[in-house]
Amino acid sequence: MTKEPNKISVGVVGAGVIGRRVVGAVRLQPDMALAGVADVAADWRIAMLAKDGVRLFAAISQASQTLPESGLDVAGSLEDLIAASDVIVDCTPKGIGAQNANIYRRAGKPFIVQGGEKHDVAGHSFVAEATYGSAFGRDATRVVSCNTTSIVRTLGALKRAGLLKKARGTLMRRATDPWESHLGGIMNTLVPEPTIPSHQGPDARHVDPELDVVTIAIKVPETLAHLHSWYVELTRPATKEEVLDAFAASPRILLIDEDSGLSALNSVKEAMAMEGRPNADLYEVALWSNILAVDGTELCYNYMVDNQAIVIPETIDAIRALASSEEQPEVSMRLTNKTLGIGADELRL
């Protein structure tokens, strides 16, 4: 495969919920080209990617047989995809990315793993607004989980405005992804995570060690998205308008208003569908401005996290950072936002 000149060649390993969205986002970038996708499966998702012109590679030797048996062409092995790529994005299930990291390192290729892996796998954790600069030119980074991404974005916005002292959050986590909800997931109950604090707070400090943040989490019987409720102690008394201005300064925080009818997770997802977003994806943190309350130095607010989509723009920015193709984080983020429709005026709902 011949690499396109002046474009970052990106290989994606794993074509599940995150992987296929990374594929779509990479193909929208004017400075990137998709080298292909490696996977072990030969199901309808892989077939649809092939139908859309995506080159398929066998992630393991067995897949070099099962893919052709399902009528799918195989362009080569995982090693072939790595050789054809400038950056590898590993979107495999938890634990597999950590194993694959050894392969990428032996090949000398920069790689990205997802938030299911531990920080130590890459030695660096990524949210564009916080750690783009320290990721520039590295051999690896980890795009943190959906919930951790939302925490760093929102608390980071308050921190940049000089308002953040400490934060305590309760996370209501969806039970499973929609596409596999027929396979399992809790019903008619709520399940608290077995440890307090939950892992998201400490994980956020892998990105920004200065954050004073504690989280607890509860698994709930729905599949649309996560819902966060936060109590924040501010550094000084502030007005609601000051806080909203701090959040509005980040294009990856979408301020929404319950009075417009966007009063629940399902209505926000429907709005994304009506906007023509692929898969009705919400790349931003959707934060309810009308039910945000400030009382002196105390702040309370709620927001929605689309766990299938929020890490996609971060992944695109991480590709540019590892490839050393754009040194300025704001330039990369602006291009990513434009191609994905983030921060458009018509979406400031």
mmCIF file of C-alpha atoms in Angstrom, residues 34 57 78 97 135 138 178 207 212 231 242-243 264 269 285 302 314-317 324:
data_model
loop_
_atom_site.group_PDB
_atom_site.id
_atom_site.type_symbol
_atom_site.label_atom_id
_atom_site.label_comp_id
_atom_site.label_asym_id
_atom_site.label_seq_id
_atom_site.Cartn_x
_atom_site.Cartn_y
_atom_site.Cartn_z
ATOM 1 C CA LEU A 34 -6.876 5.416 6.719
ATOM 2 C CA PHE A 57 -6.316 -6.928 7.973
ATOM 3 C CA LEU A 78 -1.552 -7.023 11.708
ATOM 4 C CA GLY A 97 -4.383 -3.294 23.863
ATOM 5 C CA ALA A 135 2.024 13.992 24.024
ATOM 6 C CA ARG A 138 5.769 10.602 22.126
ATOM 7 C CA PRO A 178 -26.936 -0.318 23.016
ATOM 8 C CA VAL A 207 -4.071 13.798 33.151
ATOM 9 C CA ASP A 212 -8.694 17.791 43.752
ATOM 10 C CA TYR A 231 -20.617 19.569 43.623
ATOM 11 C CA GLU A 242 -19.214 33.621 35.341
ATOM 12 C CA VAL A 243 -19.433 29.844 35.622
ATOM 13 C CA ALA A 264 -33.193 14.029 29.413
ATOM 14 C CA LYS A 269 -29.527 11.938 21.506
ATOM 15 C CA VAL A 285 -20.156 17.152 27.221
ATOM 16 C CA ASN A 302 -25.314 18.023 35.824
ATOM 17 C CA GLU A 314 -9.546 13.342 21.561
ATOM 18 C CA THR A 315 -8.281 10.362 19.569
ATOM 19 C CA ILE A 316 -7.978 12.445 16.403
ATOM 20 C CA ASP A 317 -5.967 15.095 18.249
ATOM 21 C CA SER A 324 4.330 15.461 15.396
#
